[in-house]
mmCIF file of N, CA and C in Angstrom:
data_model
loop_
_atom_site.group_PDB
_atom_site.id
_atom_site.type_symbol
_atom_site.label_atom_id
_atom_site.label_comp_id
_atom_site.label_asym_id
_atom_site.label_seq_id
_atom_site.Cartn_x
_atom_site.Cartn_y
_atom_site.Cartn_z
ATOM 1 N N MET A 513 64.649 16.364 20.661
ATOM 2 C CA MET A 513 65.360 15.325 21.381
ATOM 3 C C MET A 513 65.899 14.318 20.361
ATOM 4 N N GLN A 514 67.130 13.908 20.554
ATOM 5 C CA GLN A 514 67.750 12.971 19.618
ATOM 6 C C GLN A 514 67.114 11.587 19.749
ATOM 7 N N ASP A 515 67.160 10.844 18.662
ATOM 8 C CA ASP A 515 66.490 9.545 18.604
ATOM 9 C C ASP A 515 66.996 8.568 19.656
ATOM 10 N N TYR A 516 68.309 8.513 19.860
ATOM 11 C CA TYR A 516 68.839 7.543 20.817
ATOM 12 C C TYR A 516 68.426 7.889 22.251
ATOM 13 N N ILE A 517 68.287 9.175 22.545
ATOM 14 C CA ILE A 517 67.833 9.586 23.876
ATOM 15 C C ILE A 517 66.360 9.221 24.042
ATOM 16 N N GLN A 518 65.582 9.485 23.020
ATOM 17 C CA GLN A 518 64.161 9.159 23.068
ATOM 18 C C GLN A 518 63.965 7.652 23.268
ATOM 19 N N LYS A 519 64.746 6.841 22.575
ATOM 20 C CA LYS A 519 64.654 5.384 22.720
ATOM 21 C C LYS A 519 65.042 4.965 24.134
ATOM 22 N N ARG A 520 66.121 5.556 24.675
ATOM 23 C CA ARG A 520 66.562 5.230 26.030
ATOM 24 C C ARG A 520 65.484 5.576 27.046
ATOM 25 N N VAL A 521 64.876 6.747 26.892
ATOM 26 C CA VAL A 521 63.830 7.183 27.825
ATOM 27 C C VAL A 521 62.684 6.176 27.830
ATOM 28 N N LEU A 522 62.238 5.781 26.655
ATOM 29 C CA LEU A 522 61.119 4.840 26.567
ATOM 30 C C LEU A 522 61.507 3.446 27.055
ATOM 31 N N ASP A 523 62.743 3.031 26.808
ATOM 32 C CA ASP A 523 63.211 1.730 27.296
ATOM 33 C C ASP A 523 63.283 1.706 28.826
ATOM 34 N N ILE A 524 63.839 2.751 29.408
ATOM 35 C CA ILE A 524 63.924 2.824 30.870
ATOM 36 C C ILE A 524 62.520 2.884 31.470
ATOM 37 N N CYS A 525 61.649 3.651 30.855
ATOM 38 C CA CYS A 525 60.265 3.745 31.316
ATOM 39 C C CYS A 525 59.610 2.364 31.329
ATOM 40 N N ALA A 526 59.745 1.626 30.246
ATOM 41 C CA ALA A 526 59.154 0.290 30.147
ATOM 42 C C ALA A 526 59.731 -0.629 31.227
ATOM 43 N N TYR A 527 61.035 -0.524 31.459
ATOM 44 C CA TYR A 527 61.688 -1.365 32.465
ATOM 45 C C TYR A 527 61.150 -1.055 33.868
ATOM 46 N N ILE A 528 61.036 0.221 34.193
ATOM 47 C CA ILE A 528 60.542 0.610 35.516
ATOM 48 C C ILE A 528 59.099 0.163 35.703
ATOM 49 N N LEU A 529 58.276 0.348 34.686
ATOM 50 C CA LEU A 529 56.875 -0.065 34.788
ATOM 51 C C LEU A 529 56.748 -1.585 34.922
ATOM 52 N N GLU A 530 57.595 -2.310 34.233
ATOM 53 C CA GLU A 530 57.532 -3.774 34.245
ATOM 54 C C GLU A 530 58.034 -4.366 35.561
ATOM 55 N N THR A 531 59.120 -3.795 36.103
ATOM 56 C CA THR A 531 59.766 -4.396 37.269
ATOM 57 C C THR A 531 59.599 -3.591 38.556
ATOM 58 N N ARG A 532 59.031 -2.393 38.455
ATOM 59 C CA ARG A 532 58.904 -1.485 39.607
ATOM 60 C C ARG A 532 60.285 -1.185 40.213
ATOM 61 N N ALA A 533 61.279 -1.072 39.349
ATOM 62 C CA ALA A 533 62.670 -0.878 39.760
ATOM 63 C C ALA A 533 62.897 0.522 40.326
ATOM 64 N N THR A 534 63.943 0.627 41.122
ATOM 65 C CA THR A 534 64.370 1.919 41.642
ATOM 66 C C THR A 534 65.199 2.632 40.570
ATOM 67 N N VAL A 535 65.433 3.911 40.781
ATOM 68 C CA VAL A 535 66.274 4.680 39.863
ATOM 69 C C VAL A 535 67.673 4.067 39.820
ATOM 70 N N ARG A 536 68.175 3.681 40.969
ATOM 71 C CA ARG A 536 69.521 3.098 41.049
ATOM 72 C C ARG A 536 69.609 1.800 40.249
ATOM 73 N N LYS A 537 68.614 0.932 40.390
ATOM 74 C CA LYS A 537 68.608 -0.342 39.672
ATOM 75 C C LYS A 537 68.500 -0.115 38.159
ATOM 76 N N ALA A 538 67.626 0.803 37.751
ATOM 77 C CA ALA A 538 67.478 1.106 36.327
ATOM 78 C C ALA A 538 68.792 1.657 35.761
ATOM 79 N N ALA A 539 69.471 2.495 36.537
ATOM 80 C CA ALA A 539 70.746 3.056 36.090
ATOM 81 C C ALA A 539 71.775 1.951 35.891
ATOM 82 N N GLN A 540 71.807 0.968 36.796
ATOM 83 C CA GLN A 540 72.730 -0.157 36.654
ATOM 84 C C GLN A 540 72.429 -0.953 35.398
ATOM 85 N N VAL A 541 71.167 -1.266 35.176
ATOM 86 C CA VAL A 541 70.773 -2.096 34.039
ATOM 87 C C VAL A 541 71.097 -1.414 32.716
ATOM 88 N N PHE A 542 70.840 -0.112 32.624
ATOM 89 C CA PHE A 542 71.044 0.610 31.369
ATOM 90 C C PHE A 542 72.412 1.277 31.278
ATOM 91 N N GLN A 543 73.236 1.084 32.295
ATOM 92 C CA GLN A 543 74.599 1.607 32.351
ATOM 93 C C GLN A 543 74.667 3.114 32.101
ATOM 94 N N VAL A 544 73.821 3.830 32.808
ATOM 95 C CA VAL A 544 73.850 5.293 32.828
ATOM 96 C C VAL A 544 73.828 5.722 34.287
ATOM 97 N N SER A 545 73.989 7.001 34.531
ATOM 98 C CA SER A 545 74.001 7.480 35.916
ATOM 99 C C SER A 545 72.577 7.602 36.465
ATOM 100 N N LYS A 546 72.498 7.640 37.795
ATOM 101 C CA LYS A 546 71.189 7.844 38.442
ATOM 102 C C LYS A 546 70.614 9.193 38.022
ATOM 103 N N SER A 547 71.473 10.177 37.870
ATOM 104 C CA SER A 547 71.016 11.508 37.455
ATOM 105 C C SER A 547 70.379 11.466 36.072
ATOM 106 N N THR A 548 70.952 10.678 35.192
ATOM 107 C CA THR A 548 70.416 10.551 33.838
ATOM 108 C C THR A 548 69.039 9.905 33.872
ATOM 109 N N VAL A 549 68.906 8.828 34.646
ATOM 110 C CA VAL A 549 67.605 8.151 34.754
ATOM 111 C C VAL A 549 66.574 9.109 35.329
ATOM 112 N N HIS A 550 66.953 9.821 36.381
ATOM 113 C CA HIS A 550 66.024 10.752 37.019
ATOM 114 C C HIS A 550 65.588 11.845 36.039
ATOM 115 N N LYS A 551 66.544 12.427 35.333
ATOM 116 C CA LYS A 551 66.222 13.476 34.366
ATOM 117 C C LYS A 551 65.343 12.920 33.249
ATOM 118 N N ASP A 552 65.667 11.719 32.761
ATOM 119 C CA ASP A 552 64.867 11.104 31.710
ATOM 120 C C ASP A 552 63.420 10.911 32.163
ATOM 121 N N MET A 553 63.229 10.448 33.387
ATOM 122 C CA MET A 553 61.879 10.124 33.846
ATOM 123 C C MET A 553 61.077 11.357 34.272
ATOM 124 N N THR A 554 61.756 12.376 34.779
ATOM 125 C CA THR A 554 61.015 13.537 35.291
ATOM 126 C C THR A 554 60.904 14.693 34.305
ATOM 127 N N GLU A 555 61.858 14.806 33.376
ATOM 128 C CA GLU A 555 61.830 15.931 32.439
ATOM 129 C C GLU A 555 61.547 15.519 30.998
ATOM 130 N N ARG A 556 62.197 14.462 30.549
ATOM 131 C CA ARG A 556 62.059 14.083 29.134
ATOM 132 C C ARG A 556 60.818 13.243 28.858
ATOM 133 N N LEU A 557 60.494 12.313 29.737
ATOM 134 C CA LEU A 557 59.348 11.436 29.502
ATOM 135 C C LEU A 557 58.021 12.204 29.415
ATOM 136 N N PRO A 558 57.774 13.198 30.273
ATOM 137 C CA PRO A 558 56.502 13.927 30.150
ATOM 138 C C PRO A 558 56.303 14.591 28.783
ATOM 139 N N SER A 559 57.385 14.978 28.127
ATOM 140 C CA SER A 559 57.242 15.591 26.808
ATOM 141 C C SER A 559 56.936 14.548 25.734
ATOM 142 N N LEU A 560 57.249 13.276 26.019
ATOM 143 C CA LEU A 560 56.974 12.194 25.072
ATOM 144 C C LEU A 560 55.600 11.566 25.300
ATOM 145 N N ASN A 561 55.289 11.294 26.580
ATOM 146 C CA ASN A 561 54.044 10.609 26.891
ATOM 147 C C ASN A 561 53.637 10.932 28.327
ATOM 148 N N LYS A 562 52.650 11.797 28.482
ATOM 149 C CA LYS A 562 52.242 12.251 29.821
ATOM 150 C C LYS A 562 51.680 11.112 30.677
ATOM 151 N N GLN A 563 50.938 10.195 30.058
ATOM 152 C CA GLN A 563 50.341 9.090 30.814
ATOM 153 C C GLN A 563 51.411 8.168 31.388
ATOM 154 N N LEU A 564 52.388 7.796 30.568
ATOM 155 C CA LEU A 564 53.486 6.962 31.063
ATOM 156 C C LEU A 564 54.265 7.684 32.158
ATOM 157 N N ALA A 565 54.443 8.979 31.986
ATOM 158 C CA ALA A 565 55.170 9.767 32.982
ATOM 159 C C ALA A 565 54.464 9.718 34.334
ATOM 160 N N LEU A 566 53.151 9.786 34.331
ATOM 161 C CA LEU A 566 52.389 9.709 35.589
ATOM 162 C C LEU A 566 52.530 8.335 36.240
ATOM 163 N N GLU A 567 52.494 7.290 35.428
ATOM 164 C CA GLU A 567 52.638 5.932 35.958
ATOM 165 C C GLU A 567 54.024 5.727 36.568
ATOM 166 N N VAL A 568 55.053 6.199 35.880
ATOM 167 C CA VAL A 568 56.422 6.072 36.390
ATOM 168 C C VAL A 568 56.586 6.911 37.656
ATOM 169 N N LYS A 569 56.020 8.102 37.668
ATOM 170 C CA LYS A 569 56.122 8.974 38.847
ATOM 171 C C LYS A 569 55.542 8.289 40.079
ATOM 172 N N THR A 570 54.432 7.587 39.907
ATOM 173 C CA THR A 570 53.812 6.867 41.018
ATOM 174 C C THR A 570 54.781 5.825 41.589
ATOM 175 N N ILE A 571 55.421 5.072 40.712
ATOM 176 C CA ILE A 571 56.373 4.046 41.154
ATOM 177 C C ILE A 571 57.583 4.683 41.828
ATOM 178 N N LEU A 572 58.120 5.738 41.234
ATOM 179 C CA LEU A 572 59.293 6.391 41.819
ATOM 180 C C LEU A 572 58.964 7.012 43.173
ATOM 181 N N ASP A 573 57.761 7.551 43.320
ATOM 182 C CA ASP A 573 57.343 8.104 44.615
ATOM 183 C C ASP A 573 57.234 7.006 45.673
ATOM 184 N N GLU A 574 56.701 5.840 45.288
ATOM 185 C CA GLU A 574 56.628 4.708 46.224
ATOM 186 C C GLU A 574 58.026 4.287 46.650
ATOM 187 N N ASN A 575 58.924 4.167 45.680
ATOM 188 C CA ASN A 575 60.298 3.769 45.992
ATOM 189 C C ASN A 575 60.963 4.772 46.918
ATOM 190 N N LYS A 576 60.710 6.042 46.682
ATOM 191 C CA LYS A 576 61.305 7.081 47.534
ATOM 192 C C LYS A 576 60.770 6.990 48.960
ATOM 193 N N ALA A 577 59.487 6.695 49.086
ATOM 194 C CA ALA A 577 58.881 6.578 50.411
ATOM 195 C C ALA A 577 59.403 5.353 51.165
ATOM 196 N N GLU A 578 59.831 4.335 50.452
ATOM 197 C CA GLU A 578 60.283 3.092 51.079
ATOM 198 C C GLU A 578 61.792 3.017 51.267
ATOM 199 N N ARG A 579 62.540 3.968 50.744
ATOM 200 C CA ARG A 579 63.990 3.811 50.730
ATOM 201 C C ARG A 579 64.610 3.751 52.117
ATOM 202 N N HIS A 580 64.051 4.445 53.091
ATOM 203 C CA HIS A 580 64.620 4.375 54.433
ATOM 204 C C HIS A 580 64.445 2.978 55.025
ATOM 205 N N LEU A 581 63.392 2.278 54.624
ATOM 206 C CA LEU A 581 63.188 0.907 55.097
ATOM 207 C C LEU A 581 64.202 -0.042 54.466
ATOM 208 N N ARG A 582 64.465 0.146 53.172
ATOM 209 C CA ARG A 582 65.457 -0.688 52.486
ATOM 210 C C ARG A 582 66.842 -0.492 53.094
ATOM 211 N N GLY A 583 67.177 0.740 53.404
ATOM 212 C CA GLY A 583 68.480 1.033 54.002
ATOM 213 C C GLY A 583 68.629 0.385 55.359
ATOM 214 N N GLY A 584 67.585 0.463 56.162
ATOM 215 C CA GLY A 584 67.616 -0.169 57.485
ATOM 216 C C GLY A 584 67.754 -1.672 57.382
ATOM 217 N N GLU A 585 67.064 -2.268 56.444
ATOM 218 C CA GLU A 585 67.142 -3.722 56.235
ATOM 219 C C GLU A 585 68.542 -4.130 55.778
ATOM 220 N N ALA A 586 69.137 -3.348 54.895
ATOM 221 C CA ALA A 586 70.494 -3.650 54.423
ATOM 222 C C ALA A 586 71.496 -3.577 55.577
ATOM 223 N N THR A 587 71.353 -2.580 56.433
ATOM 224 C CA THR A 587 72.248 -2.440 57.585
ATOM 225 C C THR A 587 72.069 -3.609 58.541
ATOM 226 N N ARG A 588 70.831 -3.977 58.797
ATOM 227 C CA ARG A 588 70.532 -5.105 59.688
ATOM 228 C C ARG A 588 71.166 -6.387 59.140
ATOM 229 N N LYS A 589 71.033 -6.604 57.841
ATOM 230 C CA LYS A 589 71.575 -7.793 57.208
ATOM 231 C C LYS A 589 73.111 -7.794 57.281
ATOM 232 N N LYS A 590 73.701 -6.624 57.063
ATOM 233 C CA LYS A 590 75.170 -6.501 57.107
ATOM 234 C C LYS A 590 75.712 -6.916 58.474
ATOM 235 N N TYR A 591 75.103 -6.391 59.526
ATOM 236 C CA TYR A 591 75.627 -6.684 60.865
ATOM 237 C C TYR A 591 75.249 -8.081 61.347
ATOM 238 N N LYS A 592 74.209 -8.640 60.800
ATOM 239 C CA LYS A 592 73.842 -10.015 61.140
ATOM 240 C C LYS A 592 74.875 -10.980 60.561
ATOM 241 N N GLU A 593 75.384 -10.687 59.363
ATOM 242 C CA GLU A 593 76.407 -11.528 58.731
ATOM 243 C C GLU A 593 77.729 -11.447 59.469
ATOM 244 N N ILE A 594 78.035 -10.283 60.031
ATOM 245 C CA ILE A 594 79.300 -10.093 60.744
ATOM 246 C C ILE A 594 79.327 -10.892 62.049
ATOM 247 N N SER A 595 78.236 -10.901 62.774
ATOM 248 C CA SER A 595 78.238 -11.564 64.083
ATOM 249 C C SER A 595 77.900 -13.022 64.029
#
């Protein structure tokens, strides 16, 4: 793995662990695609550090379980502003 990719993977990992950010938010902050963040966290990070990969996986699983609630809240807020 190239050095800049390895650095990006570890930087994104640290950001997610620190802020409990979603894949989408991490992608915005690091100016990469959601696919890149997902691949970095699920495929590349385990080869660098298995323990960090498990910690990040826990956060990403929580975010995935909650995403339907976030979407509903965003829709509710959108229509509340309109009326």
